[in-house]
Amino acid sequence: MNRPEGPLSRTGERAFGLYVHVPFCTVRCGYCDFNTYTSDELGEGATRAAYADTAISEIVRAGAERGRRPVETVFFGGGTPTQLPSADLVRILDAIDDVFGLADGVEVTTEANPDSVTPESLATLRAGGFNRISFGVQSAVPHVLATLERTHDPAGVPQAVRWAREAGFEQLSVDLIYGTPGESMADWRASVEQAIALEPDHVSAYALIVEQGTAFARKVRRGEVVMPDDDETADKYVLADELLMSAGLGWYELSNWARDETAQCRHNVLYWHSDDWLGIGPGAHSHVGGQRWWNVKHPAAYAQRLAAGDSPRQDGESIDDPTAHLERIMLETRLRSGLDLSALSPAGRDEVGDIVRRELATVHDDRLVLTRPGRLLADAVVRQLVD
Ligand SMILES: C[S@@+](CC[C@H](N)C(=O)[O-])C[C@H]1O[C@@H](n2cnc3c(N)ncnc32)[C@H](O)[C@@H]1O
Ligand code: SF4
């Protein structure tokens, strides 16, 4: 595969990562439909205290099936991984090292809510091999956080970031959400500016998605909150891009900005290049060698399967060539490194001239790279390239 040089560049070899899902949160934010549970929702058969051992049993099982293979990125996501004691997260990482082996220079990330860390918990994580932390900040504005039903006090965010730096985290990322009902342009500017003041190495900014089945979607349906129109949301994307760029953070994927190439999230880059990864935990998805599969969703069912010596896998599929090709175009078009034109069909290549003429993309070294207006219309560009 012809790929631009980067931290995970390989010739004829796929990079390999592990995702560890930690399905616990203190409260569920109204807008979130991730596979996560509060203590009340968890029910019988799955506890936080037992989780590390259950996940380790899946890692041991996966290693026995697949053999050793050096792991280049590990990502603990959720849920809220930092709801578990740091020592448990480190034990899971140690098991990954024992079973598969961590590559030299491995990137090890955990997601964290700002109010779920202490100087001690961060020091334990850092000493145990974690070197990247991604804080879910979302907004700096109290009424926006209230609409999102986020529980953290924004005043505590700089302190959590300072503790992470003092603990020695080399890479620090901040997640933001824009387009929350009631969020003004000035609110969003304040959130981005306060995020920049934290001097992060990396920022992810996502437009709020109304996920069906969530408490937030019910509020939207009942008219209790009103989603902003697409133009306003696009203006917020542009404002974020301008502010982040002026602060020295460049986009490298539609929703992701980094200080430089070394600050990119290598784990996400691995997903976007359709490399190989194993997903550990309830509901986790894996993608290895053209196969995709996923685990049973509920933590209790997951724990029961493993305790009985059974696979936690629920179902899977082979990714056929047309699907892999379509996914490659969808994912690589979103990257600053761009889409290799040779990936396009003759009909797709015929569309490139029109896309460039409309200033939605440029072509450099036979790669199609979206302009800022093109980034706002990325889905339409992809449709034009594949239809
Ligand atoms: C699932 S969370 C896990 C990390 C941590 N619990 C947190 O909330 O920051 C990862 C990211 O997904 C974002 N997210 C979840 N639901 C979303 C939605 N409906 N629209 C946009 N972003 C969403 C979160 O806000 C967070 O930044
Ligand atoms: S957004 Fe994060 S903290 Fe909120 S419910 Fe989802 S996973 Fe938990």
Tab-separated table of C-alpha atoms and ligand atoms in Angstrom:
chain	number	residue	atom	x	y	z
A	1	MET	CA	0.000	0.000	0.000
A	2	ASN	CA	1.329	3.411	-0.957
A	3	ARG	CA	1.163	5.421	2.238
A	4	PRO	CA	2.824	8.707	3.191
A	5	GLU	CA	5.700	8.338	5.619
A	6	GLY	CA	4.520	8.550	9.206
A	7	PRO	CA	5.033	7.019	12.600
A	8	LEU	CA	3.262	3.804	11.603
A	9	SER	CA	4.479	3.593	7.981
A	10	ARG	CA	5.248	0.057	6.882
A	11	THR	CA	5.906	-1.640	3.635
A	12	GLY	CA	3.872	-4.795	3.256
A	13	GLU	CA	3.122	-5.031	6.975
A	14	ARG	CA	0.213	-3.797	9.039
A	15	ALA	CA	0.662	-1.993	12.335
A	16	PHE	CA	-0.912	-3.729	15.353
A	17	GLY	CA	-2.747	-2.112	18.279
A	18	LEU	CA	-4.950	-3.068	21.213
A	19	TYR	CA	-8.109	-1.304	22.344
A	20	VAL	CA	-9.258	-2.001	25.915
A	21	HIS	CA	-12.847	-1.014	26.648
A	22	VAL	CA	-13.689	-0.016	30.232
A	23	PRO	CA	-17.498	0.134	30.447
A	24	PHE	CA	-18.022	2.185	33.624
A	25	CYS	CA	-19.126	5.769	34.328
A	26	THR	CA	-20.306	7.453	37.532
A	27	VAL	CA	-23.294	8.945	35.690
A	28	ARG	CA	-24.387	8.679	32.092
A	29	CYS	CA	-24.205	11.932	30.111
A	30	GLY	CA	-27.550	12.438	28.375
A	31	TYR	CA	-26.098	12.548	24.842
A	32	CYS	CA	-23.840	9.473	25.056
A	33	ASP	CA	-24.747	6.034	23.680
A	34	PHE	CA	-21.392	4.352	24.265
A	35	ASN	CA	-21.421	0.895	25.829
A	36	THR	CA	-21.040	2.081	29.398
A	37	TYR	CA	-22.868	1.479	32.689
A	38	THR	CA	-23.343	3.202	36.007
A	39	SER	CA	-23.335	1.078	39.195
A	40	ASP	CA	-27.159	0.992	39.117
A	41	GLU	CA	-27.280	-0.236	35.536
A	42	LEU	CA	-24.619	-2.905	35.889
A	43	GLY	CA	-26.743	-5.616	37.512
A	44	GLU	CA	-25.442	-8.977	38.670
A	45	GLY	CA	-22.356	-10.768	37.447
A	46	ALA	CA	-20.019	-7.883	36.593
A	47	THR	CA	-18.221	-5.671	39.046
A	48	ARG	CA	-15.590	-3.008	38.723
A	49	ALA	CA	-13.448	-4.912	41.223
A	50	ALA	CA	-13.399	-8.029	39.023
A	51	TYR	CA	-13.023	-6.233	35.705
A	52	ALA	CA	-9.220	-6.238	35.379
A	53	ASP	CA	-9.036	-10.003	35.923
A	54	THR	CA	-11.826	-10.601	33.410
A	55	ALA	CA	-10.135	-8.433	30.758
A	56	ILE	CA	-6.788	-10.131	31.476
A	57	SER	CA	-8.419	-13.530	30.930
A	58	GLU	CA	-9.544	-12.354	27.482
A	59	ILE	CA	-6.020	-11.101	26.697
A	60	VAL	CA	-4.512	-14.470	27.732
A	61	ARG	CA	-7.109	-16.278	25.626
A	62	ALA	CA	-6.436	-14.050	22.591
A	63	GLY	CA	-2.680	-14.576	22.961
A	64	ALA	CA	-3.118	-18.372	23.046
A	65	GLU	CA	-5.168	-18.166	19.829
A	66	ARG	CA	-3.041	-15.690	17.912
A	67	GLY	CA	0.526	-15.872	19.271
A	68	ARG	CA	2.922	-13.055	20.118
A	69	ARG	CA	2.941	-9.911	18.004
A	70	PRO	CA	4.515	-6.633	19.150
A	71	VAL	CA	1.891	-4.050	20.042
A	72	GLU	CA	2.587	-0.530	18.783
A	73	THR	CA	-0.384	1.267	20.345
A	74	VAL	CA	-2.667	0.550	23.289
A	75	PHE	CA	-5.773	2.654	23.892
A	76	PHE	CA	-7.909	2.395	27.044
A	77	GLY	CA	-11.301	3.912	26.233
A	78	GLY	CA	-14.771	3.869	27.598
A	79	GLY	CA	-16.722	4.562	29.458
A	80	THR	CA	-14.279	6.078	31.851
A	81	PRO	CA	-11.136	3.958	32.249
A	82	THR	CA	-10.002	6.128	35.159
A	83	GLN	CA	-13.020	4.874	37.136
A	84	LEU	CA	-10.869	1.784	37.755
A	85	PRO	CA	-7.961	1.933	40.202
A	86	SER	CA	-4.793	2.881	38.286
A	87	ALA	CA	-3.147	-0.309	39.537
A	88	ASP	CA	-5.830	-2.321	37.693
A	89	LEU	CA	-5.179	-0.468	34.429
A	90	VAL	CA	-1.440	-1.080	34.855
A	91	ARG	CA	-2.076	-4.789	35.506
A	92	ILE	CA	-4.018	-5.008	32.238
A	93	LEU	CA	-1.166	-3.258	30.401
A	94	ASP	CA	1.369	-5.642	32.002
A	95	ALA	CA	-0.705	-8.594	30.784
A	96	ILE	CA	-0.662	-7.183	27.232
A	97	ASP	CA	3.127	-6.907	27.495
A	98	ASP	CA	3.476	-10.475	28.844
A	99	VAL	CA	1.181	-11.993	26.240
A	100	PHE	CA	1.913	-10.010	23.069
A	101	GLY	CA	4.955	-7.836	23.892
A	102	LEU	CA	4.967	-4.034	23.758
A	103	ALA	CA	7.010	-2.622	20.865
A	104	ASP	CA	9.787	-0.107	21.519
A	105	GLY	CA	8.252	3.365	21.638
A	106	VAL	CA	4.730	1.994	22.199
A	107	GLU	CA	2.023	4.647	22.595
A	108	VAL	CA	-0.212	3.915	25.600
A	109	THR	CA	-3.257	6.177	25.984
A	110	THR	CA	-6.019	6.385	28.506
A	111	GLU	CA	-9.146	8.474	28.254
A	112	ALA	CA	-10.010	10.286	31.485
A	113	ASN	CA	-12.677	12.546	32.861
A	114	PRO	CA	-11.049	15.562	34.555
A	115	ASP	CA	-12.741	14.770	37.875
A	116	SER	CA	-11.656	11.111	37.866
A	117	VAL	CA	-7.907	11.605	38.396
A	118	THR	CA	-5.615	12.516	41.298
A	119	PRO	CA	-1.864	13.236	41.372
A	120	GLU	CA	-1.381	9.740	42.820
A	121	SER	CA	-3.524	7.918	40.240
A	122	LEU	CA	-1.738	9.738	37.408
A	123	ALA	CA	1.708	8.975	38.853
A	124	THR	CA	0.808	5.271	39.083
A	125	LEU	CA	-0.357	5.243	35.462
A	126	ARG	CA	2.773	7.024	34.235
A	127	ALA	CA	5.110	4.768	36.217
A	128	GLY	CA	3.210	1.768	34.838
A	129	GLY	CA	3.888	2.706	31.205
A	130	PHE	CA	1.026	5.025	30.181
A	131	ASN	CA	2.426	7.970	28.197
A	132	ARG	CA	-0.633	9.663	26.643
A	133	ILE	CA	-3.808	10.956	28.300
A	134	SER	CA	-6.966	12.281	26.688
A	135	PHE	CA	-9.209	14.429	28.877
A	136	GLY	CA	-12.923	14.745	28.126
A	137	VAL	CA	-13.283	18.498	28.621
A	138	GLN	CA	-16.116	19.131	26.088
A	139	SER	CA	-16.740	22.777	27.011
A	140	ALA	CA	-15.500	25.482	29.356
A	141	VAL	CA	-18.963	27.001	29.757
A	142	PRO	CA	-21.119	25.888	32.718
A	143	HIS	CA	-24.523	26.156	30.960
A	144	VAL	CA	-23.210	24.089	28.015
A	145	LEU	CA	-21.810	21.440	30.366
A	146	ALA	CA	-25.174	21.408	32.170
A	147	THR	CA	-27.062	20.788	28.905
A	148	LEU	CA	-24.631	17.955	28.171
A	149	GLU	CA	-25.175	16.682	31.744
A	150	ARG	CA	-21.430	16.645	32.337
A	151	THR	CA	-20.593	16.474	36.005
A	152	HIS	CA	-17.100	17.967	36.192
A	153	ASP	CA	-16.413	21.497	37.386
A	154	PRO	CA	-14.601	23.327	34.542
A	155	ALA	CA	-12.453	25.082	37.169
A	156	GLY	CA	-10.864	21.683	37.941
A	157	VAL	CA	-9.631	21.082	34.384
A	158	PRO	CA	-6.377	23.137	34.520
A	159	GLN	CA	-5.505	21.371	37.769
A	160	ALA	CA	-6.050	17.890	36.251
A	161	VAL	CA	-3.903	18.895	33.269
A	162	ARG	CA	-1.153	20.240	35.541
A	163	TRP	CA	-1.167	17.005	37.566
A	164	ALA	CA	-0.845	14.978	34.344
A	165	ARG	CA	2.146	17.059	33.227
A	166	GLU	CA	3.730	16.805	36.682
A	167	ALA	CA	3.268	13.036	36.541
A	168	GLY	CA	5.301	13.102	33.314
A	169	PHE	CA	2.652	12.498	30.612
A	170	GLU	CA	4.398	13.382	27.344
A	171	GLN	CA	1.282	13.572	25.208
A	172	LEU	CA	-1.834	15.300	26.437
A	173	SER	CA	-5.059	15.626	24.486
A	174	VAL	CA	-8.317	17.459	25.071
A	175	ASP	CA	-11.741	16.435	23.697
A	176	LEU	CA	-14.244	19.182	22.880
A	177	ILE	CA	-17.852	19.099	21.651
A	178	TYR	CA	-19.479	21.894	19.652
A	179	GLY	CA	-23.048	22.514	18.550
A	180	THR	CA	-24.735	21.941	21.928
A	181	PRO	CA	-28.176	23.627	22.104
A	182	GLY	CA	-27.822	27.092	23.633
A	183	GLU	CA	-24.080	27.334	22.896
A	184	SER	CA	-23.324	30.750	21.366
A	185	MET	CA	-20.378	31.479	19.097
A	186	ALA	CA	-18.778	33.342	22.037
A	187	ASP	CA	-19.271	30.264	24.253
A	188	TRP	CA	-17.536	28.067	21.697
A	189	ARG	CA	-14.696	30.567	21.262
A	190	ALA	CA	-14.200	30.580	25.049
A	191	SER	CA	-14.066	26.764	25.107
A	192	VAL	CA	-11.484	26.556	22.329
A	193	GLU	CA	-9.404	29.396	23.807
A	194	GLN	CA	-9.438	27.790	27.247
A	195	ALA	CA	-8.467	24.450	25.704
A	196	ILE	CA	-5.526	26.159	23.947
A	197	ALA	CA	-4.499	27.793	27.234
A	198	LEU	CA	-3.999	24.274	28.621
A	199	GLU	CA	-1.177	23.886	26.045
A	200	PRO	CA	-2.324	20.471	24.849
A	201	ASP	CA	-0.355	18.479	22.272
A	202	HIS	CA	-3.570	17.367	20.632
A	203	VAL	CA	-7.215	18.429	20.393
A	204	SER	CA	-10.245	16.476	19.143
A	205	ALA	CA	-13.372	18.544	18.425
A	206	TYR	CA	-16.588	16.705	17.562
A	207	ALA	CA	-19.937	18.108	16.491
A	208	LEU	CA	-22.594	16.905	18.935
A	209	ILE	CA	-24.449	13.933	17.442
A	210	VAL	CA	-28.025	13.250	18.532
A	211	GLU	CA	-27.842	9.507	19.189
A	212	GLN	CA	-31.220	7.800	18.983
A	213	GLY	CA	-32.349	6.165	22.218
A	214	THR	CA	-30.519	8.622	24.483
A	215	ALA	CA	-32.143	10.931	27.030
A	216	PHE	CA	-30.839	13.846	24.971
A	217	ALA	CA	-32.570	12.594	21.782
A	218	ARG	CA	-35.860	12.442	23.720
A	219	LYS	CA	-35.400	16.061	24.809
A	220	VAL	CA	-34.773	17.102	21.207
A	221	ARG	CA	-37.879	15.183	20.062
A	222	ARG	CA	-40.033	16.817	22.726
A	223	GLY	CA	-38.717	20.255	21.688
A	224	GLU	CA	-37.152	20.901	25.096
A	225	VAL	CA	-33.842	21.696	23.393
A	226	VAL	CA	-33.265	22.834	19.815
A	227	MET	CA	-30.266	21.718	17.792
A	228	PRO	CA	-28.408	24.493	15.912
A	229	ASP	CA	-28.638	24.574	12.121
A	230	ASP	CA	-25.855	23.175	9.946
A	231	ASP	CA	-24.503	26.605	8.976
A	232	GLU	CA	-23.929	27.571	12.597
A	233	THR	CA	-22.214	24.253	13.295
A	234	ALA	CA	-20.010	24.728	10.202
A	235	ASP	CA	-19.065	28.231	11.413
A	236	LYS	CA	-17.989	26.697	14.721
A	237	TYR	CA	-15.782	24.180	12.917
A	238	VAL	CA	-14.131	27.001	10.975
A	239	LEU	CA	-13.602	29.075	14.133
A	240	ALA	CA	-12.002	26.098	15.891
A	241	ASP	CA	-9.752	25.407	12.918
A	242	GLU	CA	-8.612	29.051	12.778
A	243	LEU	CA	-7.942	29.319	16.511
A	244	LEU	CA	-6.188	25.967	16.752
A	245	MET	CA	-4.079	26.677	13.677
A	246	SER	CA	-2.993	30.071	15.072
A	247	ALA	CA	-1.980	28.259	18.255
A	248	GLY	CA	0.274	25.899	16.292
A	249	LEU	CA	-2.082	22.906	16.209
A	250	GLY	CA	-2.578	21.633	12.651
A	251	TRP	CA	-5.415	19.388	11.467
A	252	TYR	CA	-4.398	15.862	10.490
A	253	GLU	CA	-7.899	14.337	10.407
A	254	LEU	CA	-11.207	16.179	10.061
A	255	SER	CA	-11.869	16.324	13.807
A	256	ASN	CA	-8.292	16.117	15.093
A	257	TRP	CA	-5.469	18.619	15.444
A	258	ALA	CA	-1.902	18.022	16.681
A	259	ARG	CA	1.145	20.096	17.590
A	260	ASP	CA	3.232	18.097	15.081
A	261	GLU	CA	3.400	14.614	13.648
A	262	THR	CA	4.802	13.107	16.853
A	263	ALA	CA	1.690	14.366	18.703
A	264	GLN	CA	-0.806	12.617	16.414
A	265	CYS	CA	-2.801	9.815	18.039
A	266	ARG	CA	-1.022	6.827	16.502
A	267	HIS	CA	-3.783	4.504	17.666
A	268	ASN	CA	-6.435	6.414	15.727
A	269	VAL	CA	-4.103	6.689	12.734
A	270	LEU	CA	-3.912	2.889	12.825
A	271	TYR	CA	-7.753	2.702	12.614
A	272	TRP	CA	-7.874	5.205	9.777
A	273	HIS	CA	-5.339	3.185	7.782
A	274	SER	CA	-7.381	0.001	8.361
A	275	ASP	CA	-4.433	-1.679	10.097
A	276	ASP	CA	-4.890	-4.502	12.635
A	277	TRP	CA	-6.246	-4.202	16.155
A	278	LEU	CA	-7.702	-6.421	18.853
A	279	GLY	CA	-10.551	-5.057	20.950
A	280	ILE	CA	-10.666	-6.301	24.551
A	281	GLY	CA	-13.789	-5.882	26.710
A	282	PRO	CA	-17.579	-6.001	26.349
A	283	GLY	CA	-18.781	-4.836	22.945
A	284	ALA	CA	-15.207	-4.246	21.735
A	285	HIS	CA	-14.589	-4.606	17.990
A	286	SER	CA	-11.510	-6.245	16.472
A	287	HIS	CA	-10.109	-5.972	12.947
A	288	VAL	CA	-7.284	-8.320	11.956
A	289	GLY	CA	-6.228	-9.554	8.536
A	290	GLY	CA	-9.437	-8.616	6.719
A	291	GLN	CA	-11.702	-10.094	9.435
A	292	ARG	CA	-13.875	-8.037	11.762
A	293	TRP	CA	-15.611	-9.327	14.903
A	294	TRP	CA	-17.132	-8.006	18.084
A	295	ASN	CA	-17.756	-9.151	21.646
A	296	VAL	CA	-21.035	-9.575	23.522
A	297	LYS	CA	-22.148	-6.181	24.698
A	298	HIS	CA	-23.141	-6.493	28.355
A	299	PRO	CA	-20.347	-6.689	30.955
A	300	ALA	CA	-22.177	-9.492	32.809
A	301	ALA	CA	-22.536	-11.662	29.672
A	302	TYR	CA	-18.902	-10.907	28.808
A	303	ALA	CA	-17.690	-11.948	32.275
A	304	GLN	CA	-19.862	-15.095	32.276
A	305	ARG	CA	-18.504	-16.262	28.923
A	306	LEU	CA	-14.899	-15.856	30.002
A	307	ALA	CA	-15.506	-17.421	33.439
A	308	ALA	CA	-16.968	-20.468	31.665
A	309	GLY	CA	-13.872	-20.709	29.430
A	310	ASP	CA	-15.833	-19.587	26.355
A	311	SER	CA	-15.007	-16.922	23.789
A	312	PRO	CA	-16.675	-13.541	24.414
A	313	ARG	CA	-17.062	-13.097	20.662
A	314	GLN	CA	-20.628	-12.416	19.562
A	315	ASP	CA	-20.363	-12.310	15.785
A	316	GLY	CA	-18.090	-11.352	12.919
A	317	GLU	CA	-17.636	-10.957	9.187
A	318	SER	CA	-15.054	-11.123	6.437
A	319	ILE	CA	-14.409	-7.771	4.824
A	320	ASP	CA	-14.678	-8.304	1.069
A	321	ASP	CA	-12.580	-6.285	-1.374
A	322	PRO	CA	-15.334	-3.801	-2.424
A	323	THR	CA	-16.084	-3.050	1.254
A	324	ALA	CA	-12.391	-2.632	2.132
A	325	HIS	CA	-11.978	-0.346	-0.865
A	326	LEU	CA	-14.972	1.811	0.077
A	327	GLU	CA	-13.793	2.053	3.696
A	328	ARG	CA	-10.330	3.079	2.553
A	329	ILE	CA	-11.746	5.933	0.465
A	330	MET	CA	-14.038	7.078	3.299
A	331	LEU	CA	-11.244	7.056	5.889
A	332	GLU	CA	-8.297	8.355	3.875
A	333	THR	CA	-10.274	11.232	2.368
A	334	ARG	CA	-10.673	12.561	5.935
A	335	LEU	CA	-6.888	12.668	6.492
A	336	ARG	CA	-4.525	15.580	5.894
A	337	SER	CA	-2.184	13.066	4.229
A	338	GLY	CA	-4.999	12.601	1.719
A	339	LEU	CA	-6.332	9.866	-0.535
A	340	ASP	CA	-4.037	8.125	-2.991
A	341	LEU	CA	-5.672	8.731	-6.390
A	342	SER	CA	-4.702	5.221	-7.483
A	343	ALA	CA	-7.277	3.937	-4.949
A	344	LEU	CA	-10.079	5.390	-7.094
A	345	SER	CA	-11.992	3.625	-9.843
A	346	PRO	CA	-11.795	5.222	-13.336
A	347	ALA	CA	-15.256	6.762	-12.681
A	348	GLY	CA	-14.061	8.132	-9.323
A	349	ARG	CA	-10.929	9.583	-10.928
A	350	ASP	CA	-13.126	11.375	-13.480
A	351	GLU	CA	-14.737	13.296	-10.592
A	352	VAL	CA	-11.450	14.653	-9.204
A	353	GLY	CA	-11.279	17.541	-11.697
A	354	ASP	CA	-14.734	18.770	-10.682
A	355	ILE	CA	-13.925	18.512	-6.949
A	356	VAL	CA	-10.684	20.477	-7.430
A	357	ARG	CA	-12.413	23.088	-9.638
A	358	ARG	CA	-14.992	23.653	-6.867
A	359	GLU	CA	-12.028	24.189	-4.489
A	360	LEU	CA	-13.115	21.343	-2.219
A	361	ALA	CA	-9.711	19.638	-2.543
A	362	THR	CA	-6.262	19.997	-4.038
A	363	VAL	CA	-4.012	17.322	-5.534
A	364	HIS	CA	-0.423	16.959	-4.264
A	365	ASP	CA	1.837	14.072	-5.253
A	366	ASP	CA	-1.145	12.157	-6.646
A	367	ARG	CA	-3.050	12.501	-3.401
A	368	LEU	CA	-6.377	14.272	-2.969
A	369	VAL	CA	-6.328	16.578	0.084
A	370	LEU	CA	-9.475	18.373	1.271
A	371	THR	CA	-9.477	22.158	1.594
A	372	ARG	CA	-11.279	23.717	4.571
A	373	PRO	CA	-14.552	24.105	2.582
A	374	GLY	CA	-14.034	20.516	1.428
A	375	ARG	CA	-13.678	19.343	5.031
A	376	LEU	CA	-17.120	20.795	5.747
A	377	LEU	CA	-18.512	18.748	2.840
A	378	ALA	CA	-16.365	15.637	3.294
A	379	ASP	CA	-19.291	13.190	3.164
A	380	ALA	CA	-20.528	14.677	-0.114
A	381	VAL	CA	-17.013	14.520	-1.602
A	382	VAL	CA	-16.737	10.841	-0.642
A	383	ARG	CA	-20.155	10.145	-2.220
A	384	GLN	CA	-19.056	11.841	-5.423
A	385	LEU	CA	-15.875	9.726	-5.509
A	386	VAL	CA	-17.604	6.390	-4.990
A	387	ASP	CA	-21.052	6.710	-6.614
B	1	LIG	C1	-17.074	7.967	24.960
B	1	LIG	S1	-16.104	9.257	25.564
B	1	LIG	C2	-14.996	8.434	26.628
B	1	LIG	C3	-14.136	9.353	27.478
B	1	LIG	C4	-14.763	10.014	28.677
B	1	LIG	N1	-15.721	9.224	29.336
B	1	LIG	C5	-15.371	11.326	28.268
B	1	LIG	O1	-16.569	11.448	28.247
B	1	LIG	O2	-14.602	12.205	27.949
B	1	LIG	C6	-15.101	9.749	24.205
B	1	LIG	C7	-15.593	10.993	23.559
B	1	LIG	O3	-16.801	10.752	22.872
B	1	LIG	C8	-17.554	11.911	22.940
B	1	LIG	N2	-18.960	11.648	22.621
B	1	LIG	C9	-19.762	10.753	23.199
B	1	LIG	N3	-21.018	10.846	22.685
B	1	LIG	C10	-20.989	11.836	21.744
B	1	LIG	C11	-21.975	12.420	20.885
B	1	LIG	N4	-23.252	12.019	20.925
B	1	LIG	N5	-21.604	13.418	20.033
B	1	LIG	C12	-20.320	13.847	20.012
B	1	LIG	N6	-19.346	13.348	20.827
B	1	LIG	C13	-19.673	12.355	21.688
B	1	LIG	C14	-17.366	12.265	24.401
B	1	LIG	O4	-17.864	13.489	24.742
B	1	LIG	C15	-15.885	12.093	24.550
B	1	LIG	O5	-15.176	13.244	24.233
B	2	SF4	S1	-19.513	10.832	27.452
B	2	SF4	FE1	-17.918	9.790	28.632
B	2	SF4	S2	-18.478	10.185	30.797
B	2	SF4	FE2	-20.280	10.639	29.595
B	2	SF4	S3	-21.478	8.718	29.638
B	2	SF4	FE3	-20.243	8.728	27.727
B	2	SF4	S4	-18.416	7.618	28.269
B	2	SF4	FE4	-19.393	8.221	30.222
